[in-house]
Amino acid sequence: QKEVEQNSGPLSVPEGAIASLNCTYSDRVSQSFFWYRQYSGKSPELIMSIYSNGDKEDGRFTAQLNKASQYVSLLIRDSQPSDSATYLCAVFVDSNYQLIWGAGTKLIIKP
Amino acid sequence: GAGVSQSPSNKVTEKGKDVELRCDPISGHTALYWYRQSLGQGLEFLIYFQGNSAPDKSGLPSDRFSAERTGGSVSTLTIQRTQQEDSAVYLCASSLSSLSYEQYFGPGTRLTVT
């Protein structure tokens, strides 16, 4: 059974600080990884995708991937109250063309 | 361009009734996915389509659930003889193809079975 694990939180971070969200996955052959943000009562929104080891930066967001450790993370710099949401990690499984989803980490940014 | 659209946005139905939920994917997207999300829970995969065919129906919870897609575009998820445990938000997502991994979600249909 392929799995994606996330700490459910809530993770509380002061405004302006760096929020660090972590995700581990079990499928060693996965090549594609995604972070989605879901506000309460809304649908998931794709914010980052990463396919290669290392860091990928997009504005205040940085995704980090370490395939050897089967670990992907999302850093949010200069956290804002508007970043308060649940962050979902998803891993693409080539064998059945599906995303396997983590349960999400609830992030709270304190003003 | 227009994103994924779903209708209705909310549906309240009585136990035992049938419901149809509709998804209109992003134009040109050939892959379409249905998920279910119960309150406070993660995403539960139901079914996906590549074109009009559904290679994987393994996520459908029971034979009361069925889905179809016609013309490689609009999809309908049908739940027969609804039960209270069917109450959830039903989300549809589309991607450029089944080999294009980025999925884009519609706003969802909130189903309440009374």
Coordinates of C-alpha atoms in Angstrom, one line a residue:
Chain A
Q1 CA 0.0 0.0 0.0
K2 CA 1.6 3.3 -1.1
E3 CA 1.3 6.0 1.5
V4 CA 1.9 9.6 2.0
E5 CA 2.4 10.8 5.6
Q6 CA 2.0 14.3 7.0
N7 CA 1.8 15.7 10.5
S8 CA -1.8 16.7 10.9
G9 CA -0.9 19.7 13.1
P10 CA -2.1 22.3 13.8
L11 CA 1.3 23.9 13.2
S12 CA 1.3 27.4 14.7
V13 CA 3.8 29.9 13.3
P14 CA 4.1 33.7 14.1
E15 CA 3.5 36.1 11.3
G16 CA 6.7 36.9 9.4
A17 CA 8.4 33.6 10.4
I18 CA 9.2 30.6 8.2
A19 CA 6.7 27.8 8.2
S20 CA 8.1 24.4 7.4
L21 CA 5.8 21.6 6.3
N22 CA 7.0 18.0 5.9
C23 CA 5.8 15.0 4.0
T24 CA 7.2 11.4 3.6
Y25 CA 6.1 8.9 1.1
S26 CA 6.6 5.1 0.7
D27 CA 6.8 4.6 -3.1
R28 CA 10.5 4.7 -4.0
V29 CA 9.8 5.1 -7.7
S30 CA 7.6 8.2 -7.5
Q31 CA 9.0 11.0 -9.6
S32 CA 6.4 13.8 -9.2
F33 CA 5.4 15.6 -6.1
F34 CA 2.9 18.3 -5.3
W35 CA 1.8 20.7 -2.7
Y36 CA -1.8 21.9 -2.6
R37 CA -3.3 24.5 -0.3
Q38 CA -6.9 24.1 0.9
Y39 CA -8.7 26.9 2.7
S40 CA -11.6 25.9 5.0
G41 CA -14.7 25.2 2.9
K42 CA -12.8 25.5 -0.4
S43 CA -11.2 23.0 -2.9
P44 CA -7.5 22.3 -3.1
E45 CA -5.4 24.7 -5.0
L46 CA -2.1 23.6 -6.6
I47 CA 0.8 25.8 -5.3
M48 CA 4.0 23.9 -6.1
S49 CA 5.2 20.9 -8.1
I50 CA 8.6 19.4 -7.9
Y51 CA 10.2 16.7 -9.9
S52 CA 14.0 16.8 -9.2
N53 CA 16.0 16.5 -6.1
G54 CA 16.9 19.8 -4.5
D55 CA 15.0 23.1 -4.1
K56 CA 12.4 24.8 -6.2
E57 CA 11.5 28.4 -5.3
D58 CA 8.4 30.3 -6.3
G59 CA 7.9 33.6 -4.5
R60 CA 7.7 33.0 -0.8
F61 CA 7.4 29.3 -1.3
T62 CA 10.2 26.8 -1.6
A63 CA 9.7 23.1 -2.2
Q64 CA 12.5 20.7 -1.2
L65 CA 12.8 17.1 -2.5
N66 CA 15.1 14.4 -1.3
K67 CA 14.2 11.2 -3.2
A68 CA 16.8 9.1 -1.3
S69 CA 15.1 9.9 2.0
Q70 CA 11.6 9.8 0.4
Y71 CA 11.0 13.2 1.8
V72 CA 9.5 16.4 0.4
S73 CA 8.9 19.7 2.3
L74 CA 7.4 23.1 1.7
L75 CA 8.8 26.2 3.3
I76 CA 6.8 29.4 3.4
R77 CA 8.9 32.5 4.1
D78 CA 7.5 35.7 5.7
S79 CA 4.4 33.8 6.7
Q80 CA 1.1 35.8 6.5
P81 CA -2.2 35.2 8.2
S82 CA -3.6 34.5 4.7
D83 CA -1.3 31.5 4.5
S84 CA -3.4 29.9 7.3
A85 CA -4.9 26.8 5.6
T86 CA -4.5 23.0 5.3
Y87 CA -1.5 22.0 3.1
L88 CA -1.9 18.7 1.3
C89 CA 1.1 16.7 -0.1
A90 CA 0.5 14.5 -3.1
V91 CA 2.7 12.0 -4.8
F92 CA 2.1 10.7 -8.3
V93 CA 2.2 7.0 -8.8
D94 CA 3.2 6.1 -12.3
S95 CA 1.8 2.6 -12.2
N96 CA -1.8 3.7 -12.0
Y97 CA -1.6 7.4 -13.0
Q98 CA -3.0 8.6 -9.7
L99 CA -2.0 11.0 -7.0
I100 CA -1.7 9.5 -3.5
W101 CA -2.7 12.2 -1.0
G102 CA -1.5 12.9 2.5
A103 CA -4.1 13.8 5.1
G104 CA -2.8 17.4 5.2
T105 CA -1.2 19.7 7.8
K106 CA -3.2 22.5 9.2
L107 CA -1.1 25.7 9.4
I108 CA -2.1 28.6 11.6
I109 CA -0.2 31.9 11.2
K110 CA -0.6 34.0 14.3
P111 CA -0.6 37.8 13.8
Chain B
G1 CA -9.3 30.5 -19.3
A2 CA -12.2 28.9 -17.4
G3 CA -11.4 26.5 -14.7
V4 CA -13.1 23.3 -13.7
S5 CA -16.8 23.8 -13.0
Q6 CA -19.2 21.7 -11.0
S7 CA -22.9 21.7 -10.4
P8 CA -24.8 21.9 -8.3
S9 CA -22.7 23.6 -5.7
N10 CA -25.0 22.3 -3.0
K11 CA -27.4 19.4 -3.0
V12 CA -29.7 18.3 -0.2
T13 CA -31.5 15.1 -0.8
E14 CA -33.6 12.6 1.2
K15 CA -32.2 9.2 2.0
G16 CA -33.0 6.7 -0.7
K17 CA -33.1 9.3 -3.6
D18 CA -30.8 9.3 -6.5
V19 CA -28.5 12.2 -7.2
E20 CA -26.4 13.3 -10.2
L21 CA -23.4 15.5 -9.9
R22 CA -21.8 17.2 -12.9
C23 CA -18.3 18.2 -13.7
D24 CA -17.1 20.2 -16.6
P25 CA -13.3 20.0 -16.9
I26 CA -10.9 22.6 -18.2
S27 CA -11.1 22.8 -22.0
G28 CA -8.5 20.4 -23.6
H29 CA -7.9 18.4 -20.5
T30 CA -8.4 14.7 -21.3
A31 CA -8.0 13.3 -17.8
L32 CA -10.7 13.8 -15.2
Y33 CA -10.8 12.7 -11.5
W34 CA -13.5 12.4 -8.9
Y35 CA -12.8 12.6 -5.2
R36 CA -14.8 12.7 -2.0
Q37 CA -13.9 14.6 1.1
S38 CA -15.8 14.1 4.3
L39 CA -15.8 16.9 6.9
G40 CA -12.3 17.3 8.4
Q41 CA -11.0 14.3 6.4
G42 CA -8.5 13.9 3.5
L43 CA -9.3 13.2 -0.1
E44 CA -10.8 9.9 -1.1
F45 CA -10.2 8.8 -4.7
L46 CA -13.3 7.6 -6.5
I47 CA -12.6 7.2 -10.2
Y48 CA -10.7 8.6 -13.0
F49 CA -11.3 9.0 -16.8
Q50 CA -8.8 9.2 -19.6
G51 CA -11.0 10.4 -22.5
N52 CA -14.3 8.6 -22.1
S53 CA -12.9 5.4 -20.6
A54 CA -12.4 4.7 -16.9
P55 CA -9.3 2.6 -16.4
D56 CA -9.7 2.6 -12.7
K57 CA -13.0 2.3 -10.9
S58 CA -11.5 0.8 -7.7
G59 CA -12.3 3.8 -5.5
L60 CA -16.0 3.7 -6.0
P61 CA -17.4 2.8 -2.5
S62 CA -20.2 0.6 -3.6
D63 CA -22.3 -0.4 -6.6
R64 CA -24.6 2.5 -5.8
F65 CA -22.0 4.8 -7.3
S66 CA -21.4 5.1 -11.0
A67 CA -19.8 7.6 -13.3
E68 CA -19.7 8.3 -17.0
R69 CA -18.0 10.7 -19.3
T70 CA -19.2 11.5 -22.8
G71 CA -17.5 13.4 -25.6
G72 CA -14.3 13.4 -23.6
S73 CA -15.6 16.4 -21.7
V74 CA -18.4 16.5 -19.1
S75 CA -18.6 13.8 -16.5
T76 CA -21.5 12.8 -14.3
L77 CA -21.3 11.0 -11.0
T78 CA -24.5 9.3 -10.0
I79 CA -25.3 8.0 -6.6
Q80 CA -28.3 5.8 -6.3
R81 CA -30.4 5.2 -3.2
T82 CA -28.4 7.7 -1.2
Q83 CA -27.4 7.0 2.4
Q84 CA -26.5 9.4 5.1
E85 CA -22.9 8.3 5.0
D86 CA -22.7 9.6 1.4
S87 CA -22.9 13.1 2.8
A88 CA -19.6 14.8 1.8
V89 CA -18.1 17.3 -0.6
Y90 CA -17.6 15.7 -4.0
L91 CA -14.6 17.2 -5.9
C92 CA -13.7 16.9 -9.5
A93 CA -10.3 17.6 -10.9
S94 CA -8.8 17.6 -14.4
S95 CA -5.4 17.4 -15.9
L96 CA -4.0 17.8 -19.4
S97 CA -3.7 14.0 -19.7
S98 CA -3.2 11.0 -17.4
L99 CA 0.6 11.6 -18.0
S100 CA 0.4 15.2 -16.9
Y101 CA 0.4 15.0 -13.2
E102 CA -0.9 18.4 -12.2
Q103 CA -4.6 18.3 -11.3
Y104 CA -6.8 21.3 -11.0
F105 CA -9.9 21.2 -8.9
G106 CA -13.4 22.5 -9.3
P107 CA -15.2 24.1 -6.4
G108 CA -17.0 20.9 -5.4
T109 CA -20.5 19.8 -4.7
R110 CA -21.6 19.6 -1.1
L111 CA -24.0 16.7 -0.8
T112 CA -26.2 16.4 2.3
V113 CA -28.4 13.4 2.7
T114 CA -31.1 13.8 5.3

